Short mmCIF file of C-alpha atoms in Angstrom, two decimals:
data_model
loop_
_atom_site.label_atom_id
_atom_site.label_comp_id
_atom_site.label_asym_id
_atom_site.label_seq_id
_atom_site.Cartn_x
_atom_site.Cartn_y
_atom_site.Cartn_z
CA MET A 1 6.03 5.29 11.91
CA ASP A 2 7.95 5.84 15.16
CA LEU A 3 11.01 3.84 14.12
CA PHE A 4 12.81 3.56 17.45
CA LYS A 5 9.57 2.70 19.24
CA THR A 6 8.96 -0.07 16.70
CA MET A 7 12.53 -1.34 17.11
CA GLU A 8 12.18 -1.33 20.88
CA GLU A 9 8.81 -3.10 20.81
CA GLN A 10 10.14 -5.78 18.45
CA ASP A 11 13.55 -5.89 20.20
CA VAL A 12 15.33 -5.29 16.88
CA GLU A 13 19.05 -4.51 17.01
CA GLN A 14 19.59 -2.54 13.81
CA VAL A 15 17.76 -1.20 10.76
CA VAL A 16 19.71 -0.01 7.71
CA PHE A 17 18.05 1.99 4.93
CA CYS A 18 19.86 1.72 1.61
CA GLN A 19 19.37 3.86 -1.51
CA ASP A 20 21.32 4.23 -4.71
CA LYS A 21 19.94 6.86 -7.07
CA ALA A 22 21.85 5.62 -10.13
CA SER A 23 20.48 2.06 -9.97
CA GLY A 24 17.14 2.83 -8.33
CA LEU A 25 17.93 0.70 -5.29
CA LYS A 26 15.64 1.15 -2.30
CA ALA A 27 16.32 -1.50 0.31
CA ILE A 28 15.97 -2.12 4.03
CA ILE A 29 18.22 -4.46 6.03
CA VAL A 30 16.95 -5.55 9.45
CA ILE A 31 19.27 -7.24 11.94
CA ASP A 32 17.00 -8.70 14.58
CA ASP A 33 19.38 -10.52 16.93
CA THR A 34 23.07 -11.50 16.88
CA THR A 35 23.26 -13.27 20.23
CA LEU A 36 24.14 -16.62 18.65
CA GLY A 37 26.27 -15.19 15.84
CA PRO A 38 26.09 -13.00 12.73
CA ALA A 39 22.59 -12.50 11.32
CA LEU A 40 21.85 -14.77 8.36
CA GLY A 41 18.74 -14.24 6.25
CA GLY A 42 17.76 -13.80 2.63
CA THR A 43 17.07 -10.76 0.49
CA ARG A 44 13.49 -10.49 -0.74
CA MET A 45 12.45 -8.31 -3.70
CA TRP A 46 8.80 -7.30 -3.77
CA PRO A 47 6.65 -4.41 -5.09
CA TYR A 48 5.54 -3.19 -1.66
CA ASN A 49 2.72 -0.66 -1.56
CA SER A 50 4.62 1.58 0.85
CA GLU A 51 7.93 1.95 2.66
CA GLU A 52 6.12 1.23 5.94
CA GLU A 53 4.84 -2.07 4.55
CA ALA A 54 8.34 -3.00 3.43
CA LEU A 55 9.80 -2.22 6.84
CA GLU A 56 7.10 -4.18 8.67
CA ASP A 57 7.74 -7.19 6.43
CA ALA A 58 11.51 -6.97 6.93
CA VAL A 59 11.13 -6.79 10.72
CA ARG A 60 8.72 -9.73 10.77
CA LEU A 61 10.91 -11.85 8.49
CA ALA A 62 14.10 -11.02 10.39
CA LYS A 63 12.57 -12.13 13.68
CA GLY A 64 11.44 -15.32 11.99
CA MET A 65 15.05 -15.97 10.97
CA THR A 66 16.22 -15.50 14.56
CA TYR A 67 13.83 -18.24 15.68
CA LYS A 68 14.59 -20.44 12.67
CA ASN A 69 18.37 -20.32 13.11
CA ALA A 70 18.15 -20.85 16.87
CA ALA A 71 15.73 -23.79 16.63
CA ALA A 72 17.88 -25.36 13.91
CA GLY A 73 20.83 -25.37 16.30
CA LEU A 74 22.86 -22.96 14.17
CA ASN A 75 25.30 -20.52 15.74
CA LEU A 76 23.75 -17.69 13.74
CA GLY A 77 21.46 -14.79 14.49
CA GLY A 78 18.51 -13.58 12.45
CA GLY A 79 18.26 -10.88 9.83
CA LYS A 80 16.49 -10.10 6.57
CA ALA A 81 16.64 -7.61 3.73
CA VAL A 82 13.92 -6.38 1.39
CA ILE A 83 14.37 -4.55 -1.89
CA ILE A 84 11.38 -2.48 -2.98
CA GLY A 85 10.59 -3.21 -6.62
CA ASP A 86 9.09 -5.62 -9.12
CA PRO A 87 11.51 -8.55 -9.55
CA LYS A 88 10.15 -9.20 -13.04
CA LYS A 89 11.04 -5.80 -14.47
CA ASP A 90 13.10 -3.66 -12.06
CA LYS A 91 16.20 -5.81 -11.56
CA THR A 92 19.63 -4.75 -12.79
CA GLU A 93 23.17 -5.85 -12.07
CA ALA A 94 23.93 -2.34 -10.85
CA MET A 95 21.11 -2.54 -8.28
CA PHE A 96 22.35 -5.76 -6.72
CA ARG A 97 25.97 -4.63 -6.78
CA ALA A 98 24.96 -1.43 -4.99
CA PHE A 99 23.09 -3.55 -2.44
CA GLY A 100 26.17 -5.75 -2.06
CA ARG A 101 28.22 -2.71 -1.08
CA TYR A 102 25.77 -1.99 1.73
CA VAL A 103 26.06 -5.59 2.93
CA GLU A 104 29.86 -5.27 2.80
CA GLY A 105 29.63 -2.13 4.91
CA LEU A 106 28.09 -4.11 7.76
CA ASN A 107 31.36 -6.04 7.98
CA GLY A 108 29.84 -9.47 8.60
CA ARG A 109 27.02 -8.54 11.00
CA TYR A 110 24.60 -9.54 8.23
CA ILE A 111 25.02 -12.37 5.71
CA THR A 112 22.51 -12.50 2.89
CA ALA A 113 21.06 -15.22 0.68
CA GLU A 114 18.39 -15.90 -1.94
CA ASP A 115 14.72 -15.33 -1.07
CA VAL A 116 11.39 -14.59 -2.74
CA GLY A 117 12.01 -12.52 -5.87
CA THR A 118 15.77 -13.09 -5.96
CA THR A 119 17.91 -15.72 -7.66
CA GLU A 120 21.37 -17.28 -7.78
CA GLN A 121 22.30 -14.73 -10.46
CA ASP A 122 21.35 -11.90 -8.11
CA MET A 123 23.51 -13.44 -5.38
CA ASP A 124 26.37 -13.63 -7.90
CA TYR A 125 26.07 -9.87 -8.50
CA ILE A 126 26.11 -9.26 -4.75
CA TYR A 127 29.17 -11.50 -4.46
CA LEU A 128 31.07 -9.15 -6.78
CA GLU A 129 30.96 -6.60 -3.95
CA THR A 130 31.04 -8.69 -0.76
CA ASP A 131 31.90 -12.12 0.61
CA TYR A 132 28.96 -11.93 3.03
CA VAL A 133 26.55 -13.75 0.72
CA THR A 134 25.57 -17.41 0.35
CA GLY A 135 23.71 -19.39 -2.31
CA THR A 136 25.77 -18.14 -5.23
CA SER A 137 26.33 -20.23 -8.37
CA THR A 138 27.94 -23.55 -7.63
CA VAL A 139 31.71 -23.21 -7.38
CA ASP A 140 34.11 -24.46 -4.74
CA GLY A 141 32.71 -23.72 -1.29
CA THR A 142 29.18 -22.70 -2.37
CA SER A 143 25.90 -24.57 -2.30
CA GLY A 144 23.95 -23.15 -5.25
CA ASN A 145 20.16 -23.24 -5.39
CA PRO A 146 18.86 -24.09 -1.88
CA SER A 147 15.44 -25.30 -3.09
CA PRO A 148 16.28 -29.04 -3.40
CA VAL A 149 17.68 -29.16 0.13
CA THR A 150 14.81 -27.13 1.56
CA ALA A 151 12.39 -29.56 -0.08
CA PHE A 152 14.21 -32.55 1.41
CA GLY A 153 13.97 -30.98 4.87
CA VAL A 154 10.25 -30.35 4.45
CA TYR A 155 9.78 -33.94 3.31
CA ARG A 156 11.57 -35.22 6.42
CA GLY A 157 9.46 -32.86 8.52
CA ILE A 158 6.24 -34.15 6.99
CA LYS A 159 7.28 -37.68 7.90
CA ALA A 160 7.88 -36.62 11.52
CA THR A 161 4.49 -34.88 11.55
CA ALA A 162 2.81 -37.98 10.10
CA ASN A 163 4.38 -40.06 12.84
CA GLU A 164 2.86 -37.73 15.44
CA ALA A 165 -0.54 -37.62 13.76
CA PHE A 166 -0.91 -41.22 12.57
CA GLY A 167 1.61 -43.23 14.60
CA THR A 168 3.78 -44.00 11.57
CA PRO A 169 6.14 -41.89 9.44
CA SER A 170 5.12 -43.75 6.30
CA LEU A 171 3.41 -41.58 3.68
CA LYS A 172 2.45 -44.44 1.39
CA GLY A 173 -1.25 -44.12 0.59
CA LYS A 174 -1.56 -40.81 2.47
CA THR A 175 -3.20 -37.89 0.65
CA VAL A 176 -1.24 -34.64 0.81
CA ALA A 177 -2.83 -31.37 -0.33
CA VAL A 178 0.00 -29.15 -1.56
CA GLN A 179 -0.69 -25.42 -1.86
CA GLY A 180 1.75 -23.94 -4.36
CA VAL A 181 3.97 -25.85 -6.79
CA GLY A 182 7.03 -23.61 -6.99
CA GLN A 183 10.65 -24.74 -6.88
CA VAL A 184 10.58 -26.12 -3.34
CA ALA A 185 7.07 -27.55 -3.53
CA TYR A 186 7.65 -29.28 -6.87
CA ARG A 187 10.67 -31.11 -5.46
CA LEU A 188 8.68 -31.91 -2.34
CA CYS A 189 5.98 -33.44 -4.54
CA GLU A 190 8.68 -35.54 -6.15
CA HIS A 191 9.70 -36.98 -2.75
CA LEU A 192 6.09 -37.56 -1.74
CA HIS A 193 5.24 -39.24 -5.04
CA GLU A 194 8.25 -41.56 -4.79
CA GLU A 195 7.04 -42.72 -1.37
CA GLY A 196 3.57 -43.46 -2.71
CA ALA A 197 1.60 -40.49 -1.42
CA LYS A 198 -1.43 -39.22 -3.33
CA LEU A 199 -1.16 -35.57 -4.28
CA ILE A 200 -3.73 -32.80 -4.60
CA VAL A 201 -2.13 -29.58 -5.88
CA THR A 202 -2.98 -25.98 -6.62
CA ASP A 203 -1.15 -22.87 -7.78
CA ILE A 204 -1.97 -19.62 -9.58
CA ASP A 205 0.59 -20.76 -12.16
CA GLN A 206 -1.31 -23.30 -14.27
CA GLU A 207 1.85 -24.51 -16.01
CA ALA A 208 3.32 -25.50 -12.64
CA VAL A 209 0.11 -27.32 -11.74
CA GLN A 210 0.06 -29.17 -15.03
CA ARG A 211 3.65 -30.29 -14.58
CA ALA A 212 2.74 -31.88 -11.23
CA VAL A 213 -0.32 -33.51 -12.79
CA ASP A 214 1.71 -34.91 -15.69
CA ASN A 215 4.72 -36.09 -13.70
CA PHE A 216 3.19 -37.21 -10.40
CA GLY A 217 -0.42 -38.04 -11.26
CA ALA A 218 -1.57 -35.23 -8.99
CA THR A 219 -5.16 -34.03 -8.84
CA ALA A 220 -5.51 -30.32 -9.58
CA VAL A 221 -7.97 -28.03 -7.78
CA GLY A 222 -8.59 -24.28 -7.74
CA PRO A 223 -6.53 -22.04 -5.43
CA ASP A 224 -9.37 -21.52 -2.98
CA ASP A 225 -10.64 -25.10 -3.19
CA ILE A 226 -7.48 -26.56 -1.64
CA TYR A 227 -8.85 -25.80 1.85
CA ASP A 228 -11.94 -27.95 1.30
CA VAL A 229 -10.42 -31.17 -0.03
CA GLU A 230 -10.43 -34.43 1.91
CA ALA A 231 -6.78 -35.14 2.76
CA ASP A 232 -4.53 -36.45 5.49
CA ILE A 233 -1.99 -33.61 5.43
CA PHE A 234 -2.22 -29.99 4.26
CA ALA A 235 1.14 -28.67 3.01
CA PRO A 236 1.14 -24.86 2.63
CA CYS A 237 4.03 -24.07 0.27
CA ALA A 238 3.17 -20.61 -1.05
CA LEU A 239 1.54 -17.77 0.87
CA GLY A 240 1.73 -16.89 4.54
CA ALA A 241 -1.24 -16.46 6.91
CA VAL A 242 -3.13 -19.34 5.28
CA ILE A 243 -4.18 -20.75 8.65
CA ASN A 244 -6.81 -18.22 9.64
CA ASP A 245 -10.39 -17.90 10.86
CA ASP A 246 -11.82 -18.76 7.45
CA THR A 247 -9.64 -21.72 6.53
CA LEU A 248 -9.62 -23.38 9.96
CA SER A 249 -13.29 -24.23 9.70
CA ARG A 250 -12.78 -25.72 6.24
CA LEU A 251 -9.72 -27.93 6.74
CA LYS A 252 -10.41 -31.68 6.71
CA VAL A 253 -6.92 -32.91 7.62
CA LYS A 254 -5.07 -34.36 10.60
CA ALA A 255 -1.83 -32.43 10.05
CA VAL A 256 -0.45 -29.18 8.64
CA ALA A 257 3.15 -29.28 7.45
CA GLY A 258 4.62 -27.26 4.60
CA SER A 259 7.37 -24.93 3.43
CA ALA A 260 5.57 -21.56 3.53
CA ASN A 261 6.71 -18.93 6.01
CA ASN A 262 4.40 -17.43 8.64
CA GLN A 263 1.58 -19.91 8.06
CA LEU A 264 -0.40 -18.84 11.14
CA ALA A 265 -2.28 -15.59 10.55
CA GLU A 266 -2.08 -14.99 14.30
CA PRO A 267 -0.54 -17.02 17.15
CA ARG A 268 -4.05 -17.89 18.39
CA HIS A 269 -4.54 -19.96 15.24
CA GLY A 270 -1.85 -22.34 16.50
CA HIS A 271 -4.00 -22.87 19.59
CA ALA A 272 -7.04 -23.41 17.37
CA LEU A 273 -5.25 -26.10 15.34
CA ARG A 274 -4.43 -27.97 18.54
CA GLU A 275 -8.02 -27.69 19.76
CA LYS A 276 -9.18 -29.24 16.47
CA GLY A 277 -6.75 -32.13 16.93
CA ILE A 278 -4.60 -31.08 13.97
CA VAL A 279 -0.85 -31.62 14.36
CA TYR A 280 1.09 -28.53 13.24
CA ALA A 281 4.74 -28.53 12.19
CA PRO A 282 6.00 -25.02 13.05
CA ASP A 283 6.93 -23.43 9.73
CA TYR A 284 10.32 -22.03 10.63
CA VAL A 285 11.43 -25.45 11.85
CA ILE A 286 10.20 -27.61 8.98
CA ASN A 287 11.46 -25.21 6.30
CA SER A 288 14.89 -24.63 7.85
CA GLY A 289 16.71 -26.93 5.40
CA GLY A 290 17.63 -24.03 3.13
CA VAL A 291 19.30 -21.99 5.84
CA ILE A 292 21.04 -25.07 7.26
CA ASN A 293 22.36 -25.75 3.78
CA VAL A 294 23.74 -22.27 3.11
CA ALA A 295 25.12 -22.02 6.65
CA ASP A 296 27.36 -24.98 5.82
CA GLU A 297 29.13 -22.76 3.27
CA MET A 298 30.73 -20.90 6.14
CA ILE A 299 32.89 -23.90 6.98
CA GLY A 300 33.53 -24.94 3.37
CA TYR A 301 30.43 -26.44 1.79
CA ASN A 302 30.04 -30.20 1.90
CA ARG A 303 26.70 -31.38 0.50
CA GLU A 304 26.73 -34.74 2.28
CA ARG A 305 27.35 -33.04 5.63
CA ALA A 306 24.65 -30.44 4.92
CA LEU A 307 22.07 -33.10 4.03
CA HIS A 308 22.97 -35.01 7.19
CA LYS A 309 22.17 -31.89 9.24
CA VAL A 310 18.94 -31.26 7.32
CA ASN A 311 17.89 -34.85 7.96
CA HIS A 312 17.72 -33.97 11.67
CA ILE A 313 14.73 -31.71 11.09
CA TYR A 314 12.79 -34.93 11.70
CA ASP A 315 14.36 -35.28 15.16
CA VAL A 316 13.90 -31.60 16.09
CA LEU A 317 10.19 -31.80 15.26
CA GLU A 318 9.82 -34.98 17.30
CA GLU A 319 11.36 -33.16 20.27
CA ILE A 320 9.06 -30.16 19.73
CA PHE A 321 6.01 -32.43 19.68
CA GLU A 322 7.23 -34.02 22.93
CA ILE A 323 7.68 -30.61 24.57
CA SER A 324 4.17 -29.73 23.38
CA ARG A 325 2.74 -32.82 25.05
CA THR A 326 4.80 -32.43 28.23
CA HIS A 327 3.78 -28.83 28.83
CA ASP A 328 0.33 -29.10 27.25
CA ILE A 329 1.00 -26.25 24.83
CA PRO A 330 0.62 -25.87 21.05
CA SER A 331 3.60 -26.91 18.95
CA HIS A 332 4.30 -23.36 17.74
CA LEU A 333 4.84 -22.28 21.34
CA ALA A 334 7.02 -25.32 21.98
CA ALA A 335 9.20 -24.33 19.03
CA ASN A 336 9.40 -20.75 20.29
CA GLN A 337 10.45 -22.00 23.72
CA LEU A 338 13.23 -24.06 22.15
CA ALA A 339 14.57 -21.05 20.22
CA GLU A 340 14.15 -18.55 23.07
CA LYS A 341 15.77 -20.84 25.64
CA ARG A 342 18.83 -21.31 23.46
CA ILE A 343 19.20 -17.55 22.97
CA GLN A 344 18.61 -16.81 26.66
CA LEU A 345 21.30 -19.26 27.75
CA ILE A 346 23.82 -17.24 25.74
CA ARG A 347 22.50 -13.91 26.99
CA ASP A 348 22.91 -15.13 30.55
CA SER A 349 26.24 -13.68 31.66
CA ARG A 350 27.01 -16.84 33.58
CA THR A 351 27.01 -18.93 30.40
CA HIS A 352 30.12 -18.97 28.23
CA PHE A 353 29.31 -21.69 25.71
CA LEU A 354 27.02 -22.18 22.75
CA PRO A 355 24.39 -24.68 23.92
CA SER A 356 23.48 -27.53 21.63
CA ASN A 357 19.87 -28.21 20.75
CA LYS A 358 20.08 -31.42 22.75
CA SER A 359 20.97 -29.63 25.99
CA VAL A 360 18.23 -27.03 25.48
CA ILE A 361 15.64 -29.69 24.65
CA ASN A 362 16.51 -31.65 27.79
CA LEU A 363 15.90 -28.52 29.88
CA LEU A 364 12.54 -27.90 28.23
CA LYS A 365 11.39 -31.49 28.68
CA GLN A 366 11.53 -31.05 32.42
CA LYS A 367 8.14 -30.18 33.85
#
């Protein structure tokens, strides 16, 4: 791989390769953009097939965090870290402490957090070496497990999407097909069930599926069958790239809104959803509750204040849907425009303030 060519093509600011022979650490930190502030993004641990695959994933995820943080109205840039290894058998305290020293060495340019394959305990180990970490065990000034707040944000986002698709935010009597029943999705199911939605669920973990069946009266289907069910809303909450050439022809829903990252296999699939009349909640907007929550730690965590900010995911999505209608573009492009415009206003040498989402949205609403 031509590293600098890749960085230039993706407009990535910095890539840091980290290794510690004693602990077996092999990690890559990617800082995509710090225009709005220090790069905030989680650390993922995964058994990648190659170093190139790990780097490509880190670059892709870091850029996603740039868009997510900008669209959420946070004064934070985007970054991501990946640790190469099996989270079920390769983890050690020494590994995460070694990684924490690398994060410390960046002196605040990158702030890490929990992600796929990492936990609060892992963040606690990192915290032993650096203050530039969020989502540690709950003590004064920290937020703990971000899953409940992420789930609440997705729930609010689904209501905004329902309002766009059906003319009402009410989910009572609506059928939601939930793909994946992990920590975030299970709590999302809880919110949906309490409002009276009917649930269809799937997961490769049969225990997780059974828990949703037992507690929420959900209907269970096979992992591949979730694309064929009759439902009002499809909520991808597990894998990425689930909106693709195969699944698009099978979906029988009016909306797609879920917590999974990178739901569109390719940008053209966002156009295809719109052509099919399916309302799409851009993934990095609807699932931004977790990052909004941990970002609040930087000013002294207050859960009520954090939840108030997460509640506004509903409003941001409404504005994105309006931009989509005004400019006759798919919602994923409308979300990108919102994020890119906010970043560009700061890059403009004539601008010396951090623009609010409201001011950026008003600019984008103008034809």
